[in-house]
CSV table of C-alpha atoms in Angstrom, one decimal:
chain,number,residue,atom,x,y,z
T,1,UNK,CA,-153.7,-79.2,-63.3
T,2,UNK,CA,-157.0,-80.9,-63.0
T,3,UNK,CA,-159.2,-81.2,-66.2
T,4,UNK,CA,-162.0,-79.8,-63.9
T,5,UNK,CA,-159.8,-76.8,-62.3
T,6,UNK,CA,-159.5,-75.8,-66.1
T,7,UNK,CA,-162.4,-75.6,-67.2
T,8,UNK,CA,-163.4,-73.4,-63.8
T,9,UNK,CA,-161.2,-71.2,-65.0
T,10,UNK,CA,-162.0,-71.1,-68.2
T,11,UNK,CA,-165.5,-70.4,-67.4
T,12,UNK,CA,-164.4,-67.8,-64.6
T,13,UNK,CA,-162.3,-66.2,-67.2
T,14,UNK,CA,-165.2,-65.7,-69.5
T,15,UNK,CA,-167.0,-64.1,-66.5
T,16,UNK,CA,-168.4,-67.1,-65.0
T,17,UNK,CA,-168.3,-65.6,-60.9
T,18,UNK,CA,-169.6,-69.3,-60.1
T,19,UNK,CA,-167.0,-71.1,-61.6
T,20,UNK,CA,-164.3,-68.4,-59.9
T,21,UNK,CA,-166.4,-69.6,-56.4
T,22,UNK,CA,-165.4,-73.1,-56.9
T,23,UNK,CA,-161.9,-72.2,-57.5
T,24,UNK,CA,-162.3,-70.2,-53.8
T,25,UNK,CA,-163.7,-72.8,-51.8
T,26,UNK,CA,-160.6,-74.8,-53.5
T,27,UNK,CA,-157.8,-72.9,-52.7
T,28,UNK,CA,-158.8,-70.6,-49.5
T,29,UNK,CA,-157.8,-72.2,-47.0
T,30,UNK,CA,-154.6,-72.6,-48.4
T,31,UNK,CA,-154.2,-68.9,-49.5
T,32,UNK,CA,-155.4,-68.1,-45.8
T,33,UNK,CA,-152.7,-70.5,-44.4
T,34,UNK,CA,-150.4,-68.7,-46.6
T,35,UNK,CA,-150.9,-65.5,-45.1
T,36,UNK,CA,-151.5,-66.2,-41.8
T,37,UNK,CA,-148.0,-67.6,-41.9
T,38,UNK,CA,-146.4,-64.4,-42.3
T,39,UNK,CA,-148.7,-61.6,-40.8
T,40,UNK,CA,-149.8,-63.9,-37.9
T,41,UNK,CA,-152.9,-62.3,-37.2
T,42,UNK,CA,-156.1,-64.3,-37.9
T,43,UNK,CA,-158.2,-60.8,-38.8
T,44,UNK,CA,-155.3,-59.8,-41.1
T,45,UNK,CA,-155.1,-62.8,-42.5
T,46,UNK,CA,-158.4,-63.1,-43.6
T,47,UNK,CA,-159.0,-59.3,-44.9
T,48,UNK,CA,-155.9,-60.1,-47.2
T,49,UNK,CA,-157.0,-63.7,-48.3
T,50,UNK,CA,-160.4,-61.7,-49.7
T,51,UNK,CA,-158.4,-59.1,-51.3
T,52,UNK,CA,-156.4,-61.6,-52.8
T,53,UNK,CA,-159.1,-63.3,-54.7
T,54,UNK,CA,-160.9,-60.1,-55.7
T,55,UNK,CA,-157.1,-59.3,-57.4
T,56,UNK,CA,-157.2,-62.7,-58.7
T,57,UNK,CA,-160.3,-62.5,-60.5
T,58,UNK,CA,-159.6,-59.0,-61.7
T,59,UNK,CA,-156.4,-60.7,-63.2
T,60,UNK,CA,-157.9,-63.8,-64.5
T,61,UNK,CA,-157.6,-63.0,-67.9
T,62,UNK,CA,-154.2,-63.3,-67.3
T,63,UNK,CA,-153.6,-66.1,-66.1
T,64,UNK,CA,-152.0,-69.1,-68.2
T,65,UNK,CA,-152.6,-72.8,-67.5
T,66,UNK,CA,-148.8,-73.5,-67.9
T,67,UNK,CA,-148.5,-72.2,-64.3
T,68,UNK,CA,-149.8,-73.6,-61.7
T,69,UNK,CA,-152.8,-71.2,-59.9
T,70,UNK,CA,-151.4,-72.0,-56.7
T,71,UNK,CA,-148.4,-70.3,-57.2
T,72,UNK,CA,-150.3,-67.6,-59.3
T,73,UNK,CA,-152.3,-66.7,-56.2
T,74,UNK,CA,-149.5,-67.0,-53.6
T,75,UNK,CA,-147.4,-64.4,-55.8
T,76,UNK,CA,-150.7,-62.1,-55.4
T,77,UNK,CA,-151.0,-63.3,-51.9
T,78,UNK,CA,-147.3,-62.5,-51.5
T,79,UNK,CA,-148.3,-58.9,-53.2
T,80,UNK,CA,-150.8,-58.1,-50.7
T,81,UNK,CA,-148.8,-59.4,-47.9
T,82,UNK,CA,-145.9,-56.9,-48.7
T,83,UNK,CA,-148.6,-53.8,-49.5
T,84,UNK,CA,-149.7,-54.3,-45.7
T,85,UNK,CA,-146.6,-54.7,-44.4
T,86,UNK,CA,-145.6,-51.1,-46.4
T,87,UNK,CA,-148.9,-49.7,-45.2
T,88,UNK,CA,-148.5,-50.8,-41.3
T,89,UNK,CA,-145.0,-50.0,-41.4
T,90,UNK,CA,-146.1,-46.0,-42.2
T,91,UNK,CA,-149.2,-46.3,-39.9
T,92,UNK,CA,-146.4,-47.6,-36.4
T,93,UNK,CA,-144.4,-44.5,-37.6
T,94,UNK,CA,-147.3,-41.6,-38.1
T,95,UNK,CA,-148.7,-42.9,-35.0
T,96,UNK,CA,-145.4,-42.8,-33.3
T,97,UNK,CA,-144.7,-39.4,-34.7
T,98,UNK,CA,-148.5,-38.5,-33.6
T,99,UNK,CA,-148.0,-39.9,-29.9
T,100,UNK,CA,-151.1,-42.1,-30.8
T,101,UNK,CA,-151.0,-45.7,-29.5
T,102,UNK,CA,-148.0,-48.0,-28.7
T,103,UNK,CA,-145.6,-49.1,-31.5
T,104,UNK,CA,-146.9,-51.9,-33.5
T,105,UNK,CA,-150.0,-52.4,-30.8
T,106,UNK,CA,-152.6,-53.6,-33.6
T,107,UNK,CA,-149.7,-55.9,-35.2
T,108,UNK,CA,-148.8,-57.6,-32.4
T,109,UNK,CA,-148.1,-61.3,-33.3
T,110,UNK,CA,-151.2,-62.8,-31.9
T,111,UNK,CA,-149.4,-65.9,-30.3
T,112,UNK,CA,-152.6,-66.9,-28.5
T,113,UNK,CA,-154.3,-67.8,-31.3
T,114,UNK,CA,-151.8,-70.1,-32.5
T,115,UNK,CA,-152.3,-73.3,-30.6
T,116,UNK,CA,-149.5,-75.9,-30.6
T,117,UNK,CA,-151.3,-78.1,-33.4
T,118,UNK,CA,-148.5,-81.0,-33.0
T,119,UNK,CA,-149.8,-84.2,-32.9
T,120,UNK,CA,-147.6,-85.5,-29.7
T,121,UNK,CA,-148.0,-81.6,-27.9
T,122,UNK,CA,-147.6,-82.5,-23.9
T,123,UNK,CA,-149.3,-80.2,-21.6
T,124,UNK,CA,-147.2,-80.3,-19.2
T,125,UNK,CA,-144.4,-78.2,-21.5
T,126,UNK,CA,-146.8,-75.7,-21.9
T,127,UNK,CA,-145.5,-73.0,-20.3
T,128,UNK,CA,-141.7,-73.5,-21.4
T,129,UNK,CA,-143.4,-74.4,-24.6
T,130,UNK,CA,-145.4,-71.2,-24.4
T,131,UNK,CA,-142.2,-69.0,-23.3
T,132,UNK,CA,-140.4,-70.2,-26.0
T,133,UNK,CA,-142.7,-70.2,-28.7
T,134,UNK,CA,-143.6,-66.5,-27.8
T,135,UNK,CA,-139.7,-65.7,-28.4
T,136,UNK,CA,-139.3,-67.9,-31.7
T,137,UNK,CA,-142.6,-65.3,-32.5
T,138,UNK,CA,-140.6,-62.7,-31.9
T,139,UNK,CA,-137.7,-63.8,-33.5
T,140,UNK,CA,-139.5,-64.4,-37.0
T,141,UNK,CA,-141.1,-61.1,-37.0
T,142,UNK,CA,-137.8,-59.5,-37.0
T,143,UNK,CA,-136.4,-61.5,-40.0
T,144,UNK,CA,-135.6,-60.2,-43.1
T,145,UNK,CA,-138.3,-60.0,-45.4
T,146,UNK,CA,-137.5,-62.5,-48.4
T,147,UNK,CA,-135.9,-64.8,-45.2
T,148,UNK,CA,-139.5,-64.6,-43.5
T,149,UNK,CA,-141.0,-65.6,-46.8
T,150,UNK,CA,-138.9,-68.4,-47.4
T,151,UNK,CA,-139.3,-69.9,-44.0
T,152,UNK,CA,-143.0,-69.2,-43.6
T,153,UNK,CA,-143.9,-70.9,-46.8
T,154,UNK,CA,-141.0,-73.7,-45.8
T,155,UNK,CA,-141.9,-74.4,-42.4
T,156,UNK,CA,-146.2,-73.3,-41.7
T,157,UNK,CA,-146.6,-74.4,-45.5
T,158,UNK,CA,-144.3,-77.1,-46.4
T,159,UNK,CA,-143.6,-75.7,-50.1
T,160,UNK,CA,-141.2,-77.5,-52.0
T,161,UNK,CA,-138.1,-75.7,-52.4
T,162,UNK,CA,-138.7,-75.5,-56.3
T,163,UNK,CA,-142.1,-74.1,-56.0
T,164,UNK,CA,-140.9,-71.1,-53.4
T,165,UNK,CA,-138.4,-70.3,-55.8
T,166,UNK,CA,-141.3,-70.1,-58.6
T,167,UNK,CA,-143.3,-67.9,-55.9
T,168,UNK,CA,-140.5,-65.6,-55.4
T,169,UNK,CA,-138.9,-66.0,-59.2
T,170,UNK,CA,-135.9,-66.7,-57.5
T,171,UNK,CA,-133.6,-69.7,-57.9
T,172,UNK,CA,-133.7,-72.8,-55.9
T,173,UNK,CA,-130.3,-72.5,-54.5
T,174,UNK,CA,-131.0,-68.9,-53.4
T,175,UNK,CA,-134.0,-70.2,-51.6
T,176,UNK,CA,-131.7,-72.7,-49.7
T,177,UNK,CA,-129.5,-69.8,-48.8
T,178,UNK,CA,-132.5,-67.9,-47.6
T,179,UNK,CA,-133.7,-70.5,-45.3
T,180,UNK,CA,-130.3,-71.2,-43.8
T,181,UNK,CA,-129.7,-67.7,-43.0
T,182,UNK,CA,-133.2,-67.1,-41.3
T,183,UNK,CA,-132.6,-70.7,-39.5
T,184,UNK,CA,-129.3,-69.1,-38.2
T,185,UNK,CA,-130.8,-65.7,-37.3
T,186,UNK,CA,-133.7,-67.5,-35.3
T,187,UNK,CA,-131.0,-69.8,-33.2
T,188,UNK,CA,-128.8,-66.4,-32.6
T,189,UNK,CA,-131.9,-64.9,-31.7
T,190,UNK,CA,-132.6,-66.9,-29.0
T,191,UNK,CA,-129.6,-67.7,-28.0
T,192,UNK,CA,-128.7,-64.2,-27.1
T,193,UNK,CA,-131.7,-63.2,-25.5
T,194,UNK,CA,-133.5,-66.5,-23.9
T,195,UNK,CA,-132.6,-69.2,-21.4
T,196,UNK,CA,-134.5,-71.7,-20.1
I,1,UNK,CA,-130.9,-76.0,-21.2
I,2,UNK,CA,-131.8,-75.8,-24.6
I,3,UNK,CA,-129.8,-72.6,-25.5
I,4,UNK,CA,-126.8,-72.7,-22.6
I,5,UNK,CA,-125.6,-74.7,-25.4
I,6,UNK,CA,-125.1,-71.7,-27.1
I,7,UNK,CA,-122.2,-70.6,-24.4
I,8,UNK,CA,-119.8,-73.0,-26.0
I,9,UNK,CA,-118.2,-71.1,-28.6
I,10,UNK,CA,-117.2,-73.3,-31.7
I,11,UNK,CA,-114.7,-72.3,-34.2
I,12,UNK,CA,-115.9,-73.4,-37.5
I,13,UNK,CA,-114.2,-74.4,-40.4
I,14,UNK,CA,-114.9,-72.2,-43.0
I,15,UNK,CA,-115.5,-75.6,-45.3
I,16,UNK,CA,-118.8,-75.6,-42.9
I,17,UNK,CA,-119.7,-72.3,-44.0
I,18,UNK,CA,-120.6,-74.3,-47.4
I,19,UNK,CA,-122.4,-76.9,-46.0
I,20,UNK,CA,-124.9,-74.9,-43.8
I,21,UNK,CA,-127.5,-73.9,-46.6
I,22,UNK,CA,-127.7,-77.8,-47.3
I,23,UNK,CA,-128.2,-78.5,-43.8
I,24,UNK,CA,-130.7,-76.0,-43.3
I,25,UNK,CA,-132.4,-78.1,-46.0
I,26,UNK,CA,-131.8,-80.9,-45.0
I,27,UNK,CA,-134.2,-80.4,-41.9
I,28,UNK,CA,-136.8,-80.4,-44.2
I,29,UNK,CA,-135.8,-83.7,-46.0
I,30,UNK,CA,-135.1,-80.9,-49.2
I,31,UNK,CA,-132.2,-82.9,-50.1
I,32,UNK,CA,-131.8,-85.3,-52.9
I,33,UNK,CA,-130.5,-89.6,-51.7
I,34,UNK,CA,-127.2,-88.7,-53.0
I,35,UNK,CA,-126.7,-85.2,-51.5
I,36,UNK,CA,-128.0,-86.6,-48.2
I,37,UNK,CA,-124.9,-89.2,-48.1
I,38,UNK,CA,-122.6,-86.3,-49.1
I,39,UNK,CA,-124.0,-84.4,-46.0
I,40,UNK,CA,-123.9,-87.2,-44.0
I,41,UNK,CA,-120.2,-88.5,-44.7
I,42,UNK,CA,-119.2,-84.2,-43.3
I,43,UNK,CA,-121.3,-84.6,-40.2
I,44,UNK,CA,-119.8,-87.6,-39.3
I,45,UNK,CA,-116.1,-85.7,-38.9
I,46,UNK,CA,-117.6,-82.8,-38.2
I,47,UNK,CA,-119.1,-82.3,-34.4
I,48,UNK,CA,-119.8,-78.3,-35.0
I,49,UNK,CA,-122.4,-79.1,-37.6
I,50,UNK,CA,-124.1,-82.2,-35.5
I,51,UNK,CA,-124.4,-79.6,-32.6
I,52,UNK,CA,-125.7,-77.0,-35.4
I,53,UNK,CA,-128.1,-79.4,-36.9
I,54,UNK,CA,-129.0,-80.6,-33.5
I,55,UNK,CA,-129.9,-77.1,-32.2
I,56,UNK,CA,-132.1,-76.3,-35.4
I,57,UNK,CA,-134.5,-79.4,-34.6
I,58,UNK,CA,-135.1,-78.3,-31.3
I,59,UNK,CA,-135.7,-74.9,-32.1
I,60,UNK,CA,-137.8,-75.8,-35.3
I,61,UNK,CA,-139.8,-78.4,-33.2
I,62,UNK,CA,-141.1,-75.6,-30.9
I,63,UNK,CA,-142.6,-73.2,-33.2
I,64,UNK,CA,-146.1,-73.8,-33.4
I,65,UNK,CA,-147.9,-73.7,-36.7
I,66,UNK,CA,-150.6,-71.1,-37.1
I,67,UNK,CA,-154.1,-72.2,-35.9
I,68,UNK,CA,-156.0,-72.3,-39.2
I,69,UNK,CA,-159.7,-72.3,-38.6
I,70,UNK,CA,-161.4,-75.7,-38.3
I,71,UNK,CA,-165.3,-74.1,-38.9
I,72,UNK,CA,-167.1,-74.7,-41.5
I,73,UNK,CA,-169.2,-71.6,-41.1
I,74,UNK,CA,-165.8,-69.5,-40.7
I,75,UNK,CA,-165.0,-70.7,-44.8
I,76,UNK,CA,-168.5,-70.0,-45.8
I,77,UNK,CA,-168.8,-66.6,-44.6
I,78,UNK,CA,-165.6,-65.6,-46.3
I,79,UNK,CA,-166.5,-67.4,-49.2
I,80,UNK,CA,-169.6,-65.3,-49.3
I,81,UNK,CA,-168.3,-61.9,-48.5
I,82,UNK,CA,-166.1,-62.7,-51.3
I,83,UNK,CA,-168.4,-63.2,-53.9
I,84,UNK,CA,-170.6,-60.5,-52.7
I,85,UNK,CA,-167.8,-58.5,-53.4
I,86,UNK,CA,-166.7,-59.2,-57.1
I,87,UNK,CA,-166.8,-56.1,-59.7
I,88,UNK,CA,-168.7,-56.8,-63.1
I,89,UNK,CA,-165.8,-58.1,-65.3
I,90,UNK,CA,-166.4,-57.9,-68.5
I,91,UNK,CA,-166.9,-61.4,-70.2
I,92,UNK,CA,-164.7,-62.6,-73.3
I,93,UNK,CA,-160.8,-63.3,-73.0
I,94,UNK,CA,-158.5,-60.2,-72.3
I,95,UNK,CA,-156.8,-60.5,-76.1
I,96,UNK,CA,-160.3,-59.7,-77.2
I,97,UNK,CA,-160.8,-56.8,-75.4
I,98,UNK,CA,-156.8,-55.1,-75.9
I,99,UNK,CA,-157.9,-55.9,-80.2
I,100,UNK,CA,-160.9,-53.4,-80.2
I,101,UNK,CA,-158.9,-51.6,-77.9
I,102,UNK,CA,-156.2,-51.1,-80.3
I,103,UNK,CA,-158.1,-51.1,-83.3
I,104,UNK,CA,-159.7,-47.8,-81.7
I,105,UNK,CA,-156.7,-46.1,-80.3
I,106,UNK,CA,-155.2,-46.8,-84.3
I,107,UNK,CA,-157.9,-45.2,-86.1
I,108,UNK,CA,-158.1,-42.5,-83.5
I,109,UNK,CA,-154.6,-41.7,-84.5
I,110,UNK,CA,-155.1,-42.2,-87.9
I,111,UNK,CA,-158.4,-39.7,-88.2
I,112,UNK,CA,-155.7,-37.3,-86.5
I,113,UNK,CA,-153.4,-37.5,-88.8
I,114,UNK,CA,-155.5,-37.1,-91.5
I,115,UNK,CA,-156.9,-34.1,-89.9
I,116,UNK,CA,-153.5,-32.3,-89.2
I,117,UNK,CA,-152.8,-33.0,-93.4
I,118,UNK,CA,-156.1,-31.4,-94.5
I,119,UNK,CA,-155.3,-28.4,-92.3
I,120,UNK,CA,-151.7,-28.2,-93.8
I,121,UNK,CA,-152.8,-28.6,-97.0
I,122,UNK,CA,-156.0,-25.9,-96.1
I,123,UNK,CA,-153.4,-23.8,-94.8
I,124,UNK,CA,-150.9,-23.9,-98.3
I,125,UNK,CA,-153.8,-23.0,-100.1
I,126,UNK,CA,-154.9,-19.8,-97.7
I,127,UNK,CA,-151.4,-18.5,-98.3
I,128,UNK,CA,-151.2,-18.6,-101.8
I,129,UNK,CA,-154.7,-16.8,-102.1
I,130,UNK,CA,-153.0,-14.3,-99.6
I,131,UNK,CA,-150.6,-14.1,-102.2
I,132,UNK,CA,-151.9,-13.9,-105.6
I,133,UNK,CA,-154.3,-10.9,-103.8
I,134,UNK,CA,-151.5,-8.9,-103.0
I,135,UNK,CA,-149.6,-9.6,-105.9
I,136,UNK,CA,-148.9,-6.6,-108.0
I,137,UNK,CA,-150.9,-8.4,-111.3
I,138,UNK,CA,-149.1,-6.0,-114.1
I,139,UNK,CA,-145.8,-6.2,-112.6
I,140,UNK,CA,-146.1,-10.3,-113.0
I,141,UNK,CA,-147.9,-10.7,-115.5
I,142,UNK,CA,-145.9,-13.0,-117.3
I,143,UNK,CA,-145.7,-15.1,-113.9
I,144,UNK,CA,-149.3,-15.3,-114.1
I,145,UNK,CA,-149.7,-16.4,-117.6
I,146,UNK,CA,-147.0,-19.0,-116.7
I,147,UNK,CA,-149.6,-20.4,-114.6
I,148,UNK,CA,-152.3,-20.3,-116.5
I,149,UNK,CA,-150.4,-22.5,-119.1
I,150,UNK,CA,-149.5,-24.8,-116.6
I,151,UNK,CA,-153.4,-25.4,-115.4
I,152,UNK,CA,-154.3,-25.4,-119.2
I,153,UNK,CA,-151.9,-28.0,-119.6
I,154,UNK,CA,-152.9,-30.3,-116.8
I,155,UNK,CA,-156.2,-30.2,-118.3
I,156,UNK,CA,-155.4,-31.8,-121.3
């Protein structure tokens, strides 16, 4: 950790809110990335990315320097992640119950917003691109939950293995296992319900 | 195309069963130099796990990342509306705050246990004044001057 990250939160931890806004324009967009990995849905996203740090500086006092603060705050981003899944879960099935609104409508993976970022993207793929993508979309939604964790913060976030396992306080051969089976569950996925 | 692949059905060797999780990480270069060669020495006899490998980069290669925002002003205002939003936190480390915590909750129990003793002992004396008023004082007499010995004798 960075002799100036520690004394931010030092300071922050002694009630310094200044110090705790250095430490949120440095970690952010990286929280936000987090989360929009696995709710994908920019709004959601960034409603839980505040909540997170207003958790994290709640908790600061908490916090030890052994760890790193990335990890502390994905765990709480990871926290908040799973309340709202919890919490939208029990909305889709009062509204169902109720006859109010479709299934799922304000969760609805917005694909749109998630532009093909890659470097060597040809337009001219779009729309199998686009068809494709929308099913692999599809596909990761209905993973598991730890499989969808592992593979969001594997493939949007490129954790190391080790540090997911920290995340998740679960070994680093379990998070292999993870990744493999959500890996096989997206190619069964697709290859049941989508041909080109 | 990419998935009619999937209409071949492969019978895998249950030995590939143990080699998938390290495939999987393998995609993302997870694997150590010597772990890699391991892998690499079973894909070479084994064509099930090329295809499987094979299948995984071109599925993996179309999933777009998430679109994180590239404005500046888009940071800002959530910086903002999260520092507009932080509770007054108390200053000083939290072991600070739990001592005088627990120096409080002891003495509170403490003042309550003393409390509950005075009213015991309160109590011990009530009943032995209840006692000595309806004793019948010529038929213990003797009991009585019993205890006025004892109290002279504590006196001395």
């Amino acid at each position: 950790m960075e002799e100036q990250e520690k004394t931010w939160i030092l300071q922050a931890q002694a009630g310094d809110a200044a110090a705790f806004g250095h430490l949120v324009s440095a970690y952010q967009q990286k929280v936000f990335g987090f989360i929009l990995g696995m709710v994908r849905n920019s709004e959601t996203a960034d409603e839980l990315t505040q909540n997170t740090f207003l958790r994290a500086w709640k908790g600061l006092g908490g916090f030890r320097s052994e760890s790193a603060l990335q990890t502390w705050l994905f765990q709480i981003a990871l926290n908040q992640v799973r309340s709202w899944g919890r919490w939208s879960r029990v909305r889709r099935l009062r509204e169902t119950a109720l006859g109010v609104g479709a299934p799922g409508q304000d969760d609805e993976p917005a694909y749109d917003r998630f532009k093909d970022s890659r470097p060597d993207a040809d337009p001219s793929r779009m729309t199998e691109s686009t068809a494709l993508g929308q099913a692999l979309e599809e596909a990761i939604t209905k993973l598991p939950t730890r499989e969808k964790e592992v593979f969001t913060m594997r493939h949007f976030q490129d954790m190391a293995l080790k540090e997911i396992g920290d995340v998740l306080g679960i070994a680093e051969g379990s998070v292999k296992a993870h990744l493999f089976h959500a890996l096989e569950k997206l190619r069964r996925h697709l290859g049941d319900r989508y041909e080109l | 195309m990419l998935w009619r692949s999937f209409a071949v059905t492969w019978e895998i060797d249950m030995n590939c069963n143990e080699w998938k999780p390290q495939l999987a990480a393998s995609l993302y270069g997870d694997l150590s130099l010597e772990e890699r060669h391991v892998l690499e020495a079973h894909l070479k006899n084994c064509m099930p796990c090329r295809a499987l490998e094979k299948e995984w980069r071109q599925a993996l290669a179309h999933i777009a990342r998430p679109g994180i925002p590239q404005e500046a002003a888009f940071w800002m205002r959530q910086k903002a509306s999260i520092m507009a939003r932080l509770p007054e936190r108390a200053s000083g480390p939290a072991w600070g705050r739990w001592s005088v915590a627990s120096f409080a909750a002891v003495a509170s129990v403490s003042l309550w246990i003393w409390h509950q003793q005075v009213q015991k002992t309160d109590l011990r004396i009530a009943q032995h004044v209840e006692l000595l008023k309806n004793m019948d004082m010529i038929d213990h007499l003797d009991m009585l001057q019993d205890l006025d010995v004892l109290e002279n004798t504590s006196k001395l």
